[in-house]
Coordinates of C-alpha atoms in Angstrom, one line a residue:
M200 CA -144.7 -1.0 140.0
N201 CA -143.5 2.5 140.6
I202 CA -145.9 4.7 142.5
L203 CA -146.2 8.4 143.0
L204 CA -148.0 9.7 146.1
I205 CA -149.1 13.3 146.2
G206 CA -149.0 15.1 149.6
S207 CA -146.9 16.0 152.7
G208 CA -149.0 15.4 155.8
G209 CA -149.7 12.7 158.4
R210 CA -152.2 11.1 156.1
E211 CA -149.6 10.8 153.4
H212 CA -147.0 9.4 155.8
A213 CA -149.5 6.7 156.7
L214 CA -150.3 6.0 153.1
S215 CA -146.6 5.9 152.2
W216 CA -145.9 3.5 155.0
A217 CA -148.7 1.2 153.8
L218 CA -147.7 1.4 150.1
A219 CA -144.0 0.8 150.9
R220 CA -144.7 -2.4 152.6
S221 CA -146.6 -3.9 149.6
P222 CA -144.5 -6.5 147.7
R223 CA -145.9 -4.9 144.6
T224 CA -144.2 -1.6 145.2
E225 CA -140.9 -1.2 143.4
T226 CA -140.1 2.5 144.0
L227 CA -142.4 4.9 145.9
Y228 CA -142.0 8.6 145.1
V229 CA -143.8 11.2 147.3
A230 CA -144.3 14.9 146.3
P231 CA -143.3 16.7 148.4
G232 CA -143.3 14.4 151.5
N233 CA -141.8 15.3 154.9
A234 CA -139.0 14.2 157.2
G235 CA -140.8 11.0 158.3
I236 CA -141.8 10.0 154.8
A237 CA -138.2 10.4 153.6
A238 CA -137.3 7.4 155.7
E239 CA -139.6 5.2 153.6
A240 CA -139.8 6.7 150.2
T241 CA -138.1 9.0 147.8
C242 CA -139.3 12.6 148.4
I243 CA -139.3 14.9 145.3
A244 CA -139.8 18.5 144.7
L245 CA -142.7 18.7 142.3
D246 CA -145.2 21.5 141.7
V247 CA -148.5 19.4 141.7
S248 CA -150.5 22.4 140.5
D249 CA -148.4 22.1 137.2
H250 CA -150.2 19.0 135.8
S251 CA -147.9 18.8 132.8
A252 CA -144.9 18.6 135.2
V253 CA -146.5 15.7 137.1
I254 CA -147.3 13.9 133.8
T255 CA -143.7 14.4 132.6
F256 CA -142.3 13.0 135.9
C257 CA -144.6 10.0 135.7
R258 CA -143.4 9.2 132.1
D259 CA -139.8 9.8 132.9
H260 CA -139.8 7.5 136.0
D261 CA -142.2 4.8 134.7
V262 CA -144.8 5.6 137.3
E263 CA -147.8 3.2 136.8
L264 CA -150.0 4.5 139.7
V265 CA -150.6 7.9 141.1
V266 CA -152.3 8.3 144.5
V267 CA -153.6 11.7 145.4
G268 CA -153.6 12.4 149.1
P269 CA -155.1 15.9 149.7
E270 CA -158.3 17.3 148.4
A271 CA -157.0 20.5 146.7
P272 CA -155.3 18.8 143.7
L273 CA -158.4 16.7 143.2
V274 CA -160.7 19.7 143.1
D275 CA -158.2 21.3 140.8
G276 CA -158.6 18.4 138.3
L277 CA -155.2 16.6 138.6
A278 CA -156.9 13.2 138.3
D279 CA -158.5 14.3 135.1
S280 CA -155.2 15.4 133.6
L281 CA -153.4 12.2 134.6
K282 CA -156.2 10.0 133.2
T283 CA -156.3 11.9 129.9
A284 CA -152.5 11.2 129.7
G285 CA -153.1 7.5 130.1
I286 CA -151.7 7.3 133.7
K287 CA -153.6 5.3 136.3
V288 CA -154.7 7.5 139.2
F289 CA -156.5 6.8 142.5
G290 CA -158.7 9.9 143.1
P291 CA -161.9 11.4 141.7
S292 CA -162.4 13.7 138.8
A293 CA -162.8 17.4 139.5
A294 CA -166.6 17.0 138.8
A295 CA -166.9 14.2 141.4
A296 CA -164.6 16.0 143.8
R297 CA -167.2 18.7 144.1
L298 CA -168.6 16.6 146.9
E299 CA -165.9 18.2 149.0
G300 CA -165.2 21.3 146.9
S301 CA -168.7 22.6 147.3
K302 CA -170.8 21.9 150.3
G303 CA -173.8 23.3 148.5
F304 CA -173.3 20.8 145.7
T305 CA -173.4 18.0 148.1
K306 CA -176.5 19.2 149.9
D307 CA -178.3 19.6 146.6
L308 CA -177.2 16.0 145.6
C309 CA -178.6 14.7 148.9
A310 CA -181.9 16.5 148.3
R311 CA -182.1 14.9 144.8
A312 CA -181.2 11.4 146.0
G313 CA -183.2 11.4 149.2
I314 CA -180.1 11.1 151.4
P315 CA -180.7 11.8 155.1
T316 CA -178.9 15.0 156.1
A317 CA -179.7 18.3 157.9
A318 CA -182.1 20.8 156.4
Y319 CA -180.2 23.6 154.8
G320 CA -180.2 26.8 152.8
R321 CA -177.6 28.2 150.3
F322 CA -176.9 31.9 150.3
A323 CA -174.7 34.2 148.1
D324 CA -175.1 37.3 150.4
A325 CA -174.9 38.0 154.1
A326 CA -178.4 39.5 154.4
S327 CA -180.2 36.4 153.1
A328 CA -178.1 34.1 155.3
R329 CA -178.8 36.3 158.4
A330 CA -182.5 36.3 157.6
H331 CA -182.4 32.4 157.5
V332 CA -180.7 32.4 160.9
E333 CA -183.3 34.8 162.3
A334 CA -186.1 32.6 161.1
N335 CA -184.6 29.3 162.4
G336 CA -182.7 30.3 165.5
A337 CA -179.8 28.6 167.2
P338 CA -178.0 26.3 167.5
I339 CA -177.3 26.3 163.8
V340 CA -174.3 25.5 161.6
V341 CA -172.6 27.9 159.2
K342 CA -170.3 26.5 156.5
A343 CA -168.2 28.3 153.9
D344 CA -169.1 26.5 150.6
G345 CA -165.6 25.8 149.3
L346 CA -162.4 24.4 150.6
A347 CA -161.3 26.2 153.7
A348 CA -158.6 23.9 155.2
G349 CA -161.0 22.5 157.7
K350 CA -161.7 25.9 159.3
G351 CA -164.8 27.1 157.4
V352 CA -167.4 25.4 159.6
V353 CA -168.9 27.0 162.7
V354 CA -171.3 25.3 165.0
A355 CA -173.0 28.4 166.3
M356 CA -174.8 28.0 169.7
T357 CA -176.2 31.6 169.5
R358 CA -177.6 33.8 166.7
D359 CA -174.7 36.2 167.3
E360 CA -172.2 33.5 166.7
A361 CA -173.9 32.6 163.5
F362 CA -174.0 36.2 162.4
E363 CA -170.2 36.5 163.1
A364 CA -169.5 33.3 161.1
I365 CA -171.6 34.6 158.1
D366 CA -169.9 37.9 158.2
A367 CA -166.4 36.2 158.3
C368 CA -167.3 34.3 155.1
F369 CA -168.6 37.3 153.2
E370 CA -165.8 39.6 154.4
G371 CA -163.2 37.3 152.9
E372 CA -161.8 35.4 155.8
F373 CA -161.8 32.2 153.7
G374 CA -161.2 33.8 150.4
A375 CA -163.2 32.4 147.4
A376 CA -164.3 29.5 149.6
G377 CA -166.6 31.9 151.5
A378 CA -168.2 33.5 148.5
E379 CA -171.3 31.4 149.2
V380 CA -172.4 29.9 152.5
V381 CA -174.5 26.9 153.5
V382 CA -176.6 27.2 156.7
E383 CA -177.7 23.9 158.2
A384 CA -179.9 22.7 161.0
F385 CA -178.0 21.5 164.0
L386 CA -178.0 17.7 164.4
Q387 CA -177.9 16.1 167.8
G388 CA -176.0 12.9 168.3
E389 CA -172.5 11.3 168.1
E390 CA -170.2 11.8 165.2
A391 CA -168.4 9.0 163.3
S392 CA -166.6 8.6 160.1
L393 CA -167.1 5.9 157.5
F394 CA -164.6 5.3 154.7
V395 CA -165.6 3.6 151.4
I396 CA -163.4 2.9 148.4
C397 CA -165.3 3.4 145.1
D398 CA -164.7 2.3 141.5
G399 CA -167.5 4.4 140.0
R400 CA -170.1 1.7 140.4
T401 CA -169.2 -0.3 143.5
G402 CA -168.5 0.8 147.1
L403 CA -166.3 -1.3 149.4
A404 CA -166.8 -0.3 153.0
L405 CA -163.5 0.1 154.9
A406 CA -163.3 0.5 158.7
T407 CA -165.0 3.2 160.8
A408 CA -163.2 5.8 162.9
Q409 CA -164.0 8.7 165.2
D410 CA -162.1 12.0 165.0
H411 CA -161.6 14.7 167.7
K412 CA -162.0 18.0 165.9
R413 CA -161.8 20.6 168.7
V414 CA -158.5 21.7 170.1
G415 CA -159.2 21.2 173.8
D416 CA -160.0 18.3 176.1
G417 CA -163.7 17.5 176.4
D418 CA -164.2 18.7 172.8
T419 CA -163.8 22.4 173.7
G420 CA -162.3 25.3 171.9
P421 CA -162.1 26.0 168.1
N422 CA -162.3 23.4 165.4
T423 CA -159.0 22.1 164.0
G424 CA -158.0 19.7 161.3
G425 CA -158.2 16.9 163.9
M426 CA -156.4 16.4 167.2
G427 CA -156.7 12.6 167.3
A428 CA -158.7 9.6 166.2
Y429 CA -159.4 5.9 166.9
S430 CA -160.7 3.0 164.9
P431 CA -163.1 1.2 165.0
A432 CA -165.8 3.6 166.3
P433 CA -168.0 1.7 168.7
V434 CA -171.0 3.9 167.9
M435 CA -170.9 2.5 164.3
T436 CA -172.4 -0.9 164.7
D437 CA -172.6 -3.3 161.8
E438 CA -176.3 -2.5 161.4
L439 CA -175.6 1.3 161.3
T440 CA -172.8 0.7 158.8
R441 CA -175.2 -1.3 156.6
Q442 CA -177.8 1.5 156.9
A443 CA -175.2 4.2 156.0
M444 CA -174.2 2.2 153.0
D445 CA -177.8 1.6 151.8
E446 CA -179.2 5.1 152.5
I447 CA -176.2 7.4 152.0
I448 CA -173.2 5.9 150.2
R449 CA -174.9 3.8 147.5
P450 CA -177.4 6.6 146.4
T451 CA -174.4 9.0 146.2
I452 CA -172.4 6.6 144.0
D453 CA -175.5 5.9 141.8
T454 CA -176.4 9.6 141.4
L455 CA -172.9 10.6 140.4
A456 CA -172.7 7.7 137.9
A457 CA -176.1 8.7 136.4
D458 CA -174.9 12.3 136.1
G459 CA -171.9 11.1 134.0
T460 CA -169.4 11.9 136.8
P461 CA -168.6 8.5 138.4
F462 CA -166.7 8.6 141.6
V463 CA -163.3 6.7 141.7
G464 CA -161.4 7.1 144.9
V465 CA -162.2 7.1 148.6
L466 CA -165.5 8.6 150.0
Y467 CA -165.1 9.8 153.5
A468 CA -168.6 10.3 155.0
G469 CA -168.8 12.4 158.1
L470 CA -171.9 11.1 159.9
M471 CA -174.0 12.1 162.8
I472 CA -175.7 9.2 164.5
T473 CA -179.0 10.6 165.5
D474 CA -182.1 9.0 167.0
K475 CA -183.2 8.4 163.4
G476 CA -180.0 6.7 162.4
P477 CA -177.0 8.0 160.5
E478 CA -177.3 11.3 158.7
L479 CA -174.6 12.9 156.5
I480 CA -172.8 15.9 157.8
E481 CA -170.4 16.2 154.9
Y482 CA -168.3 14.4 152.4
N483 CA -164.6 14.5 151.9
V484 CA -163.1 12.9 148.8
R485 CA -159.9 11.6 150.3
F486 CA -158.7 9.7 153.4
G487 CA -159.2 11.6 156.6
D488 CA -156.4 13.1 158.6
P489 CA -155.8 11.8 161.2
E490 CA -158.3 8.9 160.6
C491 CA -156.1 7.5 157.8
Q492 CA -153.3 6.9 160.3
V493 CA -155.5 4.6 162.4
L494 CA -156.9 2.9 159.4
M495 CA -153.5 2.0 157.9
M496 CA -152.3 0.7 161.3
R497 CA -155.2 -1.8 161.2
L498 CA -155.2 -2.7 157.5
E499 CA -153.9 -6.2 156.8
S500 CA -154.8 -6.2 153.1
D501 CA -152.3 -5.0 150.5
L502 CA -153.2 -1.3 149.9
V503 CA -151.8 -1.4 146.4
D504 CA -154.3 -4.2 145.4
L505 CA -157.2 -2.3 146.8
L506 CA -156.4 1.0 145.1
E507 CA -155.7 -0.6 141.8
A508 CA -159.0 -2.6 142.0
A509 CA -160.8 0.7 142.3
C510 CA -158.9 2.2 139.4
D511 CA -159.6 -0.8 137.2
G512 CA -163.3 -1.2 138.2
H513 CA -162.9 -4.5 139.9
L514 CA -163.9 -3.7 143.5
D515 CA -166.6 -6.3 143.4
E516 CA -163.8 -8.9 143.5
A517 CA -161.9 -7.2 146.4
K518 CA -162.0 -7.6 150.1
A519 CA -160.4 -5.5 152.9
V520 CA -159.1 -7.4 155.9
W521 CA -158.5 -5.6 159.2
R522 CA -156.6 -6.4 162.4
D523 CA -158.9 -7.0 165.4
E524 CA -157.0 -4.5 167.6
V525 CA -158.0 -0.9 168.2
A526 CA -155.8 1.8 166.8
L527 CA -155.6 5.2 168.4
T528 CA -153.6 8.3 167.3
V529 CA -152.7 11.4 169.3
V530 CA -151.8 14.6 167.4
L531 CA -148.9 16.6 168.7
A532 CA -149.4 20.2 167.5
A533 CA -147.3 23.4 167.8
R534 CA -148.4 25.6 170.7
G535 CA -150.8 28.2 169.4
Y536 CA -152.4 26.0 166.8
P537 CA -155.0 26.4 165.3
G538 CA -154.0 30.0 165.6
T539 CA -150.5 31.5 165.2
Y540 CA -147.7 29.1 166.0
E541 CA -143.9 28.9 165.7
K542 CA -142.0 26.9 163.1
G543 CA -138.5 25.5 163.3
T544 CA -138.4 24.1 166.8
E545 CA -136.5 20.9 167.3
I546 CA -138.1 17.6 168.2
R547 CA -136.0 15.0 170.1
G548 CA -136.5 11.4 171.2
L549 CA -138.3 10.0 168.1
A550 CA -135.5 7.4 167.4
D551 CA -136.2 5.8 170.7
L552 CA -139.8 4.9 169.6
E553 CA -138.9 3.1 166.3
D554 CA -138.6 -0.5 167.5
D555 CA -142.1 -1.1 168.9
P556 CA -144.3 -3.0 166.4
L557 CA -147.4 -1.8 168.1
L558 CA -146.4 1.9 167.7
K559 CA -145.8 4.2 164.8
V560 CA -145.1 7.9 164.9
F561 CA -146.4 9.4 161.6
H562 CA -145.0 12.8 160.7
A563 CA -147.5 15.5 159.7
G564 CA -145.6 18.8 159.6
T565 CA -141.8 18.2 159.9
R566 CA -138.6 18.8 158.0
S567 CA -135.1 17.6 158.5
Q568 CA -132.0 19.8 158.9
E569 CA -128.5 18.6 159.5
G570 CA -129.8 15.4 161.1
R571 CA -132.3 17.2 163.3
I572 CA -136.1 16.9 163.0
L573 CA -137.8 20.3 163.1
A574 CA -141.5 21.3 163.4
N575 CA -142.8 22.7 160.2
G576 CA -146.5 23.0 160.6
G577 CA -149.5 23.3 163.0
R578 CA -150.2 19.6 163.4
V579 CA -146.7 18.1 163.6
L580 CA -146.7 14.4 164.7
N581 CA -149.3 11.6 165.0
V582 CA -148.4 9.2 167.7
T583 CA -150.3 6.0 166.8
A584 CA -150.7 2.8 168.7
L585 CA -152.4 -0.6 168.6
G586 CA -154.1 -2.2 171.6
S587 CA -156.6 -4.9 172.5
S588 CA -158.9 -2.2 173.7
V589 CA -159.3 1.6 173.4
A590 CA -157.9 1.9 176.9
E591 CA -154.8 -0.1 176.0
A592 CA -154.2 1.7 172.7
Q593 CA -154.6 5.0 174.5
A594 CA -152.2 4.1 177.3
R595 CA -149.6 3.0 174.8
A596 CA -149.9 6.1 172.7
Y597 CA -149.7 8.5 175.6
A598 CA -146.8 6.7 177.1
A599 CA -145.0 7.3 173.8
V600 CA -146.0 11.0 173.8
G601 CA -144.4 11.3 177.2
R602 CA -141.0 10.1 175.7
I603 CA -141.0 12.8 173.0
D604 CA -138.9 15.8 173.9
W605 CA -140.6 18.8 172.4
P606 CA -141.5 21.6 174.9
E607 CA -143.0 23.7 172.1
G608 CA -145.7 21.1 171.4
F609 CA -149.0 20.1 173.0
C610 CA -151.8 17.6 172.6
R611 CA -155.2 16.7 174.0
T612 CA -155.0 14.3 176.9
D613 CA -158.4 12.6 176.3
I614 CA -158.3 11.1 172.8
G615 CA -160.8 8.2 172.8
W616 CA -162.9 9.5 175.7
R617 CA -166.2 8.8 174.1
A618 CA -165.4 5.2 173.5
L619 CA -164.1 4.8 177.1
K620 CA -167.3 6.5 178.4
R621 CA -169.4 3.9 176.6

């Protein structure tokens, strides 16, 4: 079949790599793609906010499956428009995508369904949010309600930090996303991510992963979109995964179905493993970035089969098979990220890394110009490796990082440190 993948980041490069190797893929189109994706698929200029243009492209090119990578088009209702046009799409409706589009919506759903999560309050003005912080103290978590590109969450260790985060939201730092805030109790424990493909009724647990959100070694500095990840996450035992499925994922799927908004796509549950077990931090409605990169490195099953089973409501007949090895990815970012950074600097040495079957460099923010690869974003490359252990995968990934010639880039040097410490 012909497939259209929406997106341009490292997640989409990993998905395109997995989709392209399926014997069922005839032609893979990616809109808009990046320099790395262009080596494996046909990149096209397509305004994905223009739903009619996407539909027309699909009809003109006999596209039988659309895979939506990022969250914004899902919240915008692209999946709804495609489904109405009779085009098969992997990704939730706008109503179901509110799980990521509105943190308040998710917290309210958790309250209704009895899903373990942090105590919270929703506020539409700064004074009320500040009063909540005054009453509850710190540490405390402040979240912009809407989509804020991964930057609308502040874990405030003091009341003043919480007040600053609240003011930033209501003073417009995150635009419409900060028109309402959610203030949550601080959860103590270790974070992990669980990914589950859903067909509206059934959830198929995929692998676990652990992300590194902060920019600096030892999990210091501001939050980013993710500086590295590894899979599986040792903290997520089989028993904890079963508990998360029973207490968090299944009630979510059942509640959305009962509400008439069944979830079809991938649920990415950000979990805190507390002394009471897994508790939900947040939901995303798409594969994580950079967690998708390590998942696709380990996936042995045909990704097209899994995605189509979800679209067709046959997940109860599907099975995901994984490599035993650990996968670990290191994000190379432009200096200054997550703040101001320079675009257009040249990256050399990538061709020398292409022949190792245990290594893959996924492009996140790149473009090509006259045969050169140029940085074109904050997070630029995902250097991803397999190994028999976290230590081996880490050593292979960092050895590859050392062979990339890009003075304007930087990375954390400790991806995987929690697993190694265990």
